[in-house]
């Protein structure tokens, strides 16, 4: 009886843990591929799990923040999905690379052309976005998930400081500090290319020196070989001549 009670208690506790932890991984979320630095550009993935056993996810709508509008948002093509980018006029134009931007992306919609996200699976929806704001620590997106049975789940609730996680939290992208040079994209690639060029030059120089050294060594070896042969021939000739002289002296 005691063992049965312990097992039952453990099962209840396990169920409670699963129930409490489920929202942490089951909701629509957004995360950067690498770094999402302030003032720069980033590729972010909207991760959409299918939470239903009897329906597939067939549509995803992501609304972009209006307090920190993004001038550029380019979705990556995904097989089995149509994508539509919606832009809206800005009340206050943005300045990007010396140009004034009068509109920004307000929403991106993905619609399945096939089965969509089936039960037990998830899908990532990548987007390249920028320039990221310099005066914010995070960006809040709002997502609407539609199932094949017409059910709609709105992931739009904003997390309040000190409060428990809402039932349907909105995806939040955390922003990191800007790099020291003020550029968070392209600099590392350029540095890597420069380093690769320097390495290539060093390797080429080393190869040239090695080749020159090899040629020098080969020439020296040939000279020594010829000299050795000459010395050997001279020695043989001297030996033959000396032998003849000894023979002539003994006959005399």
PDB file of C-alpha atoms in Angstrom:
ATOM      1  CA  UNK A   1       0.000   0.000   0.000  1.00  0.00           C
ATOM      2  CA  UNK A   2       2.821   2.409   0.905  1.00  0.00           C
ATOM      3  CA  UNK A   3       4.593   1.711  -2.402  1.00  0.00           C
ATOM      4  CA  UNK A   4       1.345   2.343  -4.314  1.00  0.00           C
ATOM      5  CA  UNK A   5       0.840   5.679  -2.542  1.00  0.00           C
ATOM      6  CA  UNK A   6       4.424   6.737  -3.296  1.00  0.00           C
ATOM      7  CA  UNK A   7       4.003   5.802  -6.961  1.00  0.00           C
ATOM      8  CA  UNK A   8       0.715   7.709  -7.184  1.00  0.00           C
ATOM      9  CA  UNK A   9       2.253  10.774  -5.536  1.00  0.00           C
ATOM     10  CA  UNK A  10       5.190  10.638  -7.932  1.00  0.00           C
ATOM     11  CA  UNK A  11       2.852  10.418 -10.906  1.00  0.00           C
ATOM     12  CA  UNK A  12       0.848  13.435  -9.703  1.00  0.00           C
ATOM     13  CA  UNK A  13       4.059  15.398  -9.119  1.00  0.00           C
ATOM     14  CA  UNK A  14       5.353  14.498 -12.573  1.00  0.00           C
ATOM     15  CA  UNK A  15       2.107  15.580 -14.172  1.00  0.00           C
ATOM     16  CA  UNK A  16       2.263  18.867 -12.293  1.00  0.00           C
ATOM     17  CA  UNK A  17       5.816  19.500 -13.477  1.00  0.00           C
ATOM     18  CA  UNK A  18       4.827  18.795 -17.077  1.00  0.00           C
ATOM     19  CA  UNK A  19       1.794  21.042 -16.780  1.00  0.00           C
ATOM     20  CA  UNK A  20       3.871  23.890 -15.378  1.00  0.00           C
ATOM     21  CA  UNK A  21       6.696  23.501 -17.882  1.00  0.00           C
ATOM     22  CA  UNK A  22       4.516  23.018 -20.980  1.00  0.00           C
ATOM     23  CA  UNK A  23       4.046  26.739 -21.750  1.00  0.00           C
ATOM     24  CA  UNK A  24       7.817  27.200 -21.711  1.00  0.00           C
ATOM     25  CA  UNK A  25       8.304  25.210 -24.899  1.00  0.00           C
ATOM     26  CA  UNK A  26       4.865  24.979 -26.523  1.00  0.00           C
ATOM     27  CA  UNK A  27       4.230  28.587 -27.506  1.00  0.00           C
ATOM     28  CA  UNK A  28       5.343  30.473 -30.612  1.00  0.00           C
ATOM     29  CA  UNK A  29       8.776  32.003 -29.960  1.00  0.00           C
ATOM     30  CA  UNK A  30      11.472  34.003 -31.740  1.00  0.00           C
ATOM     31  CA  UNK A  31      15.245  33.632 -31.467  1.00  0.00           C
ATOM     32  CA  UNK A  32      18.210  35.061 -33.356  1.00  0.00           C
ATOM     33  CA  UNK A  33      20.583  32.900 -35.352  1.00  0.00           C
ATOM     34  CA  UNK A  34      23.729  34.152 -33.645  1.00  0.00           C
ATOM     35  CA  UNK A  35      23.623  37.737 -32.373  1.00  0.00           C
ATOM     36  CA  UNK A  36      20.882  40.350 -32.561  1.00  0.00           C
ATOM     37  CA  UNK A  37      22.906  43.458 -31.714  1.00  0.00           C
ATOM     38  CA  UNK A  38      21.446  46.918 -31.349  1.00  0.00           C
ATOM     39  CA  UNK A  39      21.822  49.003 -34.473  1.00  0.00           C
ATOM     40  CA  UNK A  40      22.665  46.010 -36.649  1.00  0.00           C
ATOM     41  CA  UNK A  41      20.975  43.312 -38.693  1.00  0.00           C
ATOM     42  CA  UNK A  42      20.088  39.761 -37.717  1.00  0.00           C
ATOM     43  CA  UNK A  43      18.445  36.597 -38.967  1.00  0.00           C
ATOM     44  CA  UNK A  44      15.725  35.472 -36.588  1.00  0.00           C
ATOM     45  CA  UNK A  45      13.630  32.307 -36.506  1.00  0.00           C
ATOM     46  CA  UNK A  46       9.984  32.205 -35.481  1.00  0.00           C
ATOM     47  CA  UNK A  47       9.526  28.714 -34.051  1.00  0.00           C
ATOM     48  CA  UNK A  48       5.982  27.378 -34.326  1.00  0.00           C
ATOM     49  CA  UNK A  49       5.067  24.064 -32.650  1.00  0.00           C
ATOM     50  CA  UNK A  50       1.848  22.240 -33.467  1.00  0.00           C
ATOM     51  CA  UNK A  51      -0.028  21.720 -30.206  1.00  0.00           C
ATOM     52  CA  UNK A  52      -3.013  19.831 -31.559  1.00  0.00           C
ATOM     53  CA  UNK A  53      -3.360  16.094 -32.154  1.00  0.00           C
ATOM     54  CA  UNK A  54      -6.267  16.401 -34.581  1.00  0.00           C
ATOM     55  CA  UNK A  55      -5.236  19.396 -36.717  1.00  0.00           C
ATOM     56  CA  UNK A  56      -2.297  20.941 -38.556  1.00  0.00           C
ATOM     57  CA  UNK A  57      -1.024  24.509 -38.396  1.00  0.00           C
ATOM     58  CA  UNK A  58      -1.838  26.090 -41.754  1.00  0.00           C
ATOM     59  CA  UNK A  59      -1.205  29.788 -41.188  1.00  0.00           C
ATOM     60  CA  UNK A  60       1.059  32.107 -39.198  1.00  0.00           C
ATOM     61  CA  UNK A  61       0.720  35.888 -38.964  1.00  0.00           C
ATOM     62  CA  UNK A  62       3.468  37.891 -37.254  1.00  0.00           C
ATOM     63  CA  UNK A  63       2.799  41.550 -36.447  1.00  0.00           C
ATOM     64  CA  UNK A  64       5.872  43.773 -36.146  1.00  0.00           C
ATOM     65  CA  UNK A  65       6.358  46.322 -33.343  1.00  0.00           C
ATOM     66  CA  UNK A  66       5.166  49.846 -34.074  1.00  0.00           C
ATOM     67  CA  UNK A  67       7.173  51.537 -31.316  1.00  0.00           C
ATOM     68  CA  UNK A  68      10.409  50.386 -32.967  1.00  0.00           C
ATOM     69  CA  UNK A  69       9.590  49.923 -36.678  1.00  0.00           C
ATOM     70  CA  UNK A  70      11.919  47.873 -38.867  1.00  0.00           C
ATOM     71  CA  UNK A  71      12.652  49.202 -42.337  1.00  0.00           C
ATOM     72  CA  UNK A  72      13.876  45.864 -43.661  1.00  0.00           C
ATOM     73  CA  UNK A  73      12.401  42.402 -43.190  1.00  0.00           C
ATOM     74  CA  UNK A  74      13.110  39.709 -45.768  1.00  0.00           C
ATOM     75  CA  UNK A  75      11.651  36.221 -45.202  1.00  0.00           C
ATOM     76  CA  UNK A  76      13.475  33.127 -46.406  1.00  0.00           C
ATOM     77  CA  UNK A  77      11.510  31.004 -48.912  1.00  0.00           C
ATOM     78  CA  UNK A  78      10.087  27.830 -47.363  1.00  0.00           C
ATOM     79  CA  UNK A  79       8.847  24.864 -49.363  1.00  0.00           C
ATOM     80  CA  UNK A  80       5.125  24.320 -48.871  1.00  0.00           C
ATOM     81  CA  UNK A  81       4.411  27.882 -47.725  1.00  0.00           C
ATOM     82  CA  UNK A  82       3.359  31.111 -49.422  1.00  0.00           C
ATOM     83  CA  UNK A  83       4.573  34.315 -47.774  1.00  0.00           C
ATOM     84  CA  UNK A  84       3.222  37.864 -47.912  1.00  0.00           C
ATOM     85  CA  UNK A  85       5.009  40.943 -46.557  1.00  0.00           C
ATOM     86  CA  UNK A  86       2.787  43.893 -45.602  1.00  0.00           C
ATOM     87  CA  UNK A  87       4.193  47.413 -45.204  1.00  0.00           C
ATOM     88  CA  UNK A  88       2.617  50.487 -43.655  1.00  0.00           C
ATOM     89  CA  UNK A  89       3.290  54.210 -43.752  1.00  0.00           C
ATOM     90  CA  UNK A  90       5.254  55.624 -40.843  1.00  0.00           C
ATOM     91  CA  UNK A  91       4.053  58.596 -38.826  1.00  0.00           C
ATOM     92  CA  UNK A  92       7.704  59.597 -38.407  1.00  0.00           C
ATOM     93  CA  UNK A  93      10.160  58.661 -41.189  1.00  0.00           C
ATOM     94  CA  UNK A  94      13.248  56.624 -40.330  1.00  0.00           C
ATOM     95  CA  UNK A  95      16.775  57.420 -41.487  1.00  0.00           C
ATOM     96  CA  UNK A  96      18.699  54.428 -42.799  1.00  0.00           C
ATOM     97  CA  UNK A  97      22.104  54.670 -44.506  1.00  0.00           C
ATOM     98  CA  UNK A  98      21.540  58.367 -45.116  1.00  0.00           C
ATOM     99  CA  UNK A  99      18.113  57.861 -46.680  1.00  0.00           C
ATOM    100  CA  UNK A 100      14.678  58.624 -45.253  1.00  0.00           C
ATOM    101  CA  UNK A 101      12.371  55.613 -44.978  1.00  0.00           C
ATOM    102  CA  UNK A 102       8.662  56.452 -45.033  1.00  0.00           C
ATOM    103  CA  UNK A 103       7.280  52.933 -44.601  1.00  0.00           C
ATOM    104  CA  UNK A 104       8.164  49.816 -42.617  1.00  0.00           C
ATOM    105  CA  UNK A 105       7.126  46.190 -42.430  1.00  0.00           C
ATOM    106  CA  UNK A 106       4.007  45.843 -40.298  1.00  0.00           C
ATOM    107  CA  UNK A 107       3.140  42.157 -40.824  1.00  0.00           C
ATOM    108  CA  UNK A 108       4.359  38.958 -42.461  1.00  0.00           C
ATOM    109  CA  UNK A 109       1.912  36.139 -43.217  1.00  0.00           C
ATOM    110  CA  UNK A 110       2.771  32.537 -44.076  1.00  0.00           C
ATOM    111  CA  UNK A 111       0.051  30.306 -45.548  1.00  0.00           C
ATOM    112  CA  UNK A 112       0.523  26.577 -46.103  1.00  0.00           C
ATOM    113  CA  UNK A 113       0.086  25.309 -49.636  1.00  0.00           C
ATOM    114  CA  UNK A 114       0.046  21.698 -48.429  1.00  0.00           C
ATOM    115  CA  UNK A 115      -0.480  19.968 -45.083  1.00  0.00           C
ATOM    116  CA  UNK A 116       1.274  22.637 -43.008  1.00  0.00           C
ATOM    117  CA  UNK A 117       2.764  21.702 -39.636  1.00  0.00           C
ATOM    118  CA  UNK A 118       1.444  18.297 -38.656  1.00  0.00           C
ATOM    119  CA  UNK A 119       0.829  17.022 -35.122  1.00  0.00           C
ATOM    120  CA  UNK A 120       4.057  16.285 -33.282  1.00  0.00           C
ATOM    121  CA  UNK A 121       6.175  18.634 -35.441  1.00  0.00           C
ATOM    122  CA  UNK A 122       7.335  22.253 -35.451  1.00  0.00           C
ATOM    123  CA  UNK A 123       8.424  24.669 -38.179  1.00  0.00           C
ATOM    124  CA  UNK A 124      10.935  27.539 -38.241  1.00  0.00           C
ATOM    125  CA  UNK A 125      10.188  30.681 -40.234  1.00  0.00           C
ATOM    126  CA  UNK A 126      13.451  32.630 -40.800  1.00  0.00           C
ATOM    127  CA  UNK A 127      13.546  36.393 -41.460  1.00  0.00           C
ATOM    128  CA  UNK A 128      16.422  38.816 -41.985  1.00  0.00           C
ATOM    129  CA  UNK A 129      15.566  42.036 -40.139  1.00  0.00           C
ATOM    130  CA  UNK A 130      17.137  45.412 -39.461  1.00  0.00           C
ATOM    131  CA  UNK A 131      18.282  47.865 -38.636  1.00  0.00           C
ATOM    132  CA  UNK A 132      17.563  46.908 -35.035  1.00  0.00           C
ATOM    133  CA  UNK A 133      16.809  49.803 -32.656  1.00  0.00           C
ATOM    134  CA  UNK A 134      19.621  51.198 -30.542  1.00  0.00           C
ATOM    135  CA  UNK A 135      17.357  52.422 -27.741  1.00  0.00           C
ATOM    136  CA  UNK A 136      15.628  49.125 -26.834  1.00  0.00           C
ATOM    137  CA  UNK A 137      16.618  45.909 -25.075  1.00  0.00           C
ATOM    138  CA  UNK A 138      13.975  43.757 -26.744  1.00  0.00           C
ATOM    139  CA  UNK A 139      11.408  43.657 -29.511  1.00  0.00           C
ATOM    140  CA  UNK A 140       7.923  42.278 -28.922  1.00  0.00           C
ATOM    141  CA  UNK A 141       6.169  40.610 -31.844  1.00  0.00           C
ATOM    142  CA  UNK A 142       2.595  39.351 -31.840  1.00  0.00           C
ATOM    143  CA  UNK A 143       1.713  36.100 -33.595  1.00  0.00           C
ATOM    144  CA  UNK A 144      -1.558  34.465 -34.636  1.00  0.00           C
ATOM    145  CA  UNK A 145      -1.539  30.713 -35.292  1.00  0.00           C
ATOM    146  CA  UNK A 146      -4.358  29.156 -37.327  1.00  0.00           C
ATOM    147  CA  UNK A 147      -5.137  25.419 -37.481  1.00  0.00           C
ATOM    148  CA  UNK A 148      -6.714  23.355 -40.216  1.00  0.00           C
ATOM    149  CA  UNK A 149      -9.884  22.989 -38.088  1.00  0.00           C
ATOM    150  CA  UNK A 150     -10.250  26.814 -38.126  1.00  0.00           C
ATOM    151  CA  UNK A 151      -9.073  27.171 -34.531  1.00  0.00           C
ATOM    152  CA  UNK A 152      -7.090  30.388 -33.932  1.00  0.00           C
ATOM    153  CA  UNK A 153      -4.552  30.893 -31.140  1.00  0.00           C
ATOM    154  CA  UNK A 154      -3.407  34.453 -30.459  1.00  0.00           C
ATOM    155  CA  UNK A 155       0.117  34.700 -29.044  1.00  0.00           C
ATOM    156  CA  UNK A 156      -0.225  38.394 -28.170  1.00  0.00           C
ATOM    157  CA  UNK A 157      -0.001  38.714 -24.379  1.00  0.00           C
ATOM    158  CA  UNK A 158       2.898  40.877 -23.167  1.00  0.00           C
ATOM    159  CA  UNK A 159       4.900  39.693 -20.174  1.00  0.00           C
ATOM    160  CA  UNK A 160       4.611  42.092 -17.253  1.00  0.00           C
ATOM    161  CA  UNK A 161       7.569  42.648 -14.910  1.00  0.00           C
ATOM    162  CA  UNK A 162       7.279  40.474 -11.802  1.00  0.00           C
ATOM    163  CA  UNK A 163       4.180  38.667 -13.062  1.00  0.00           C
ATOM    164  CA  UNK A 164       3.791  35.036 -14.051  1.00  0.00           C
ATOM    165  CA  UNK A 165       4.128  34.091 -17.692  1.00  0.00           C
ATOM    166  CA  UNK A 166       0.825  34.654 -19.492  1.00  0.00           C
ATOM    167  CA  UNK A 167      -1.040  31.762 -21.056  1.00  0.00           C
ATOM    168  CA  UNK A 168      -0.440  33.003 -24.600  1.00  0.00           C
ATOM    169  CA  UNK A 169       2.782  35.064 -24.459  1.00  0.00           C
ATOM    170  CA  UNK A 170       3.905  37.140 -27.423  1.00  0.00           C
ATOM    171  CA  UNK A 171       7.287  36.234 -28.965  1.00  0.00           C
ATOM    172  CA  UNK A 172      10.083  38.445 -27.593  1.00  0.00           C
ATOM    173  CA  UNK A 173      13.468  39.008 -29.256  1.00  0.00           C
ATOM    174  CA  UNK A 174      16.268  39.909 -26.846  1.00  0.00           C
ATOM    175  CA  UNK A 175      18.784  42.453 -28.179  1.00  0.00           C
ATOM    176  CA  UNK A 176      22.461  42.459 -27.244  1.00  0.00           C
ATOM    177  CA  UNK A 177      24.783  45.453 -26.903  1.00  0.00           C
ATOM    178  CA  UNK A 178      26.153  46.987 -30.084  1.00  0.00           C
ATOM    179  CA  UNK A 179      29.735  46.142 -31.053  1.00  0.00           C
ATOM    180  CA  UNK A 180      32.520  48.620 -30.229  1.00  0.00           C
ATOM    181  CA  UNK A 181      32.908  49.790 -33.823  1.00  0.00           C
ATOM    182  CA  UNK A 182      29.178  50.363 -34.092  1.00  0.00           C
ATOM    183  CA  UNK A 183      28.720  47.724 -36.797  1.00  0.00           C
ATOM    184  CA  UNK A 184      27.248  44.351 -35.949  1.00  0.00           C
ATOM    185  CA  UNK A 185      27.144  42.903 -39.433  1.00  0.00           C
ATOM    186  CA  UNK A 186      29.841  42.146 -41.964  1.00  0.00           C
ATOM    187  CA  UNK A 187      32.832  43.191 -39.832  1.00  0.00           C
ATOM    188  CA  UNK A 188      33.732  39.708 -38.693  1.00  0.00           C
ATOM    189  CA  UNK A 189      33.472  38.420 -42.246  1.00  0.00           C
ATOM    190  CA  UNK A 190      35.810  41.136 -43.480  1.00  0.00           C
ATOM    191  CA  UNK A 191      38.268  40.409 -40.679  1.00  0.00           C
ATOM    192  CA  UNK A 192      38.175  36.709 -41.497  1.00  0.00           C
ATOM    193  CA  UNK A 193      38.776  37.456 -45.179  1.00  0.00           C
ATOM    194  CA  UNK A 194      41.690  39.763 -44.327  1.00  0.00           C
ATOM    195  CA  UNK A 195      43.169  37.178 -42.017  1.00  0.00           C
ATOM    196  CA  UNK A 196      42.753  34.557 -44.719  1.00  0.00           C
ATOM    197  CA  UNK A 197      44.556  36.799 -47.218  1.00  0.00           C
ATOM    198  CA  UNK A 198      47.450  37.359 -44.816  1.00  0.00           C
ATOM    199  CA  UNK A 199      47.655  33.630 -44.141  1.00  0.00           C
ATOM    200  CA  UNK A 200      47.653  32.939 -47.876  1.00  0.00           C
ATOM    201  CA  UNK A 201      50.472  35.433 -48.415  1.00  0.00           C
ATOM    202  CA  UNK A 202      52.485  33.925 -45.581  1.00  0.00           C
ATOM    203  CA  UNK A 203      51.900  30.430 -46.943  1.00  0.00           C
ATOM    204  CA  UNK A 204      52.935  31.513 -50.441  1.00  0.00           C
ATOM    205  CA  UNK A 205      56.096  33.165 -49.087  1.00  0.00           C
ATOM    206  CA  UNK A 206      56.919  30.092 -47.050  1.00  0.00           C
ATOM    207  CA  UNK A 207      56.358  27.872 -50.090  1.00  0.00           C
ATOM    208  CA  UNK A 208      58.632  30.074 -52.219  1.00  0.00           C
ATOM    209  CA  UNK A 209      61.389  30.002 -49.603  1.00  0.00           C
ATOM    210  CA  UNK A 210      61.023  26.255 -49.256  1.00  0.00           C
ATOM    211  CA  UNK A 211      61.194  25.805 -53.016  1.00  0.00           C
ATOM    212  CA  UNK A 212      64.279  28.024 -53.243  1.00  0.00           C
ATOM    213  CA  UNK A 213      65.895  26.117 -50.401  1.00  0.00           C
ATOM    214  CA  UNK A 214      65.058  22.825 -52.104  1.00  0.00           C
ATOM    215  CA  UNK A 215      66.507  24.038 -55.406  1.00  0.00           C
ATOM    216  CA  UNK A 216      69.683  25.213 -53.644  1.00  0.00           C
ATOM    217  CA  UNK A 217      70.051  21.926 -51.812  1.00  0.00           C
ATOM    218  CA  UNK A 218      69.481  19.978 -55.038  1.00  0.00           C
ATOM    219  CA  UNK A 219      72.133  22.022 -56.897  1.00  0.00           C
ATOM    220  CA  UNK A 220      74.643  21.558 -54.079  1.00  0.00           C
ATOM    221  CA  UNK A 221      74.010  17.838 -54.051  1.00  0.00           C
ATOM    222  CA  UNK A 222      74.624  17.600 -57.800  1.00  0.00           C
ATOM    223  CA  UNK A 223      77.868  19.572 -57.564  1.00  0.00           C
ATOM    224  CA  UNK A 224      79.099  17.368 -54.752  1.00  0.00           C
ATOM    225  CA  UNK A 225      78.153  14.251 -56.714  1.00  0.00           C
ATOM    226  CA  UNK A 226      80.056  15.380 -59.795  1.00  0.00           C
ATOM    227  CA  UNK A 227      83.054  16.337 -57.672  1.00  0.00           C
ATOM    228  CA  UNK A 228      82.953  12.948 -55.998  1.00  0.00           C
ATOM    229  CA  UNK A 229      82.912  11.160 -59.330  1.00  0.00           C
ATOM    230  CA  UNK A 230      85.838  13.264 -60.564  1.00  0.00           C
ATOM    231  CA  UNK A 231      87.838  12.496 -57.434  1.00  0.00           C
ATOM    232  CA  UNK A 232      87.043   8.803 -57.810  1.00  0.00           C
ATOM    233  CA  UNK A 233      88.163   8.745 -61.440  1.00  0.00           C
ATOM    234  CA  UNK A 234      91.368  10.579 -60.547  1.00  0.00           C
ATOM    235  CA  UNK A 235      92.024   8.101 -57.783  1.00  0.00           C
ATOM    236  CA  UNK A 236      91.551   5.141 -60.075  1.00  0.00           C
ATOM    237  CA  UNK A 237      93.860   6.686 -62.687  1.00  0.00           C
ATOM    238  CA  UNK A 238      96.498   7.394 -60.068  1.00  0.00           C
ATOM    239  CA  UNK A 239      96.269   3.828 -58.801  1.00  0.00           C
ATOM    240  CA  UNK A 240      96.681   2.377 -62.298  1.00  0.00           C
ATOM    241  CA  UNK A 241      99.683   4.613 -63.037  1.00  0.00           C
ATOM    242  CA  UNK A 242     101.332   3.788 -59.722  1.00  0.00           C
ATOM    243  CA  UNK A 243     100.827   0.079 -60.349  1.00  0.00           C
ATOM    244  CA  UNK A 244     102.493   0.303 -63.729  1.00  0.00           C
ATOM    245  CA  UNK A 245     105.479   2.137 -62.241  1.00  0.00           C
ATOM    246  CA  UNK A 246     105.946  -0.536 -59.592  1.00  0.00           C
ATOM    247  CA  UNK A 247     105.829  -3.245 -62.250  1.00  0.00           C
ATOM    248  CA  UNK A 248     108.443  -1.489 -64.365  1.00  0.00           C
ATOM    249  CA  UNK A 249     110.786  -0.989 -61.359  1.00  0.00           C
ATOM    250  CA  UNK A 250     110.562  -4.665 -60.347  1.00  0.00           C
ATOM    251  CA  UNK A 251     111.372  -5.831 -63.893  1.00  0.00           C
ATOM    252  CA  UNK A 252     114.358  -3.609 -63.961  1.00  0.00           C
TER     253      UNK A 252
END
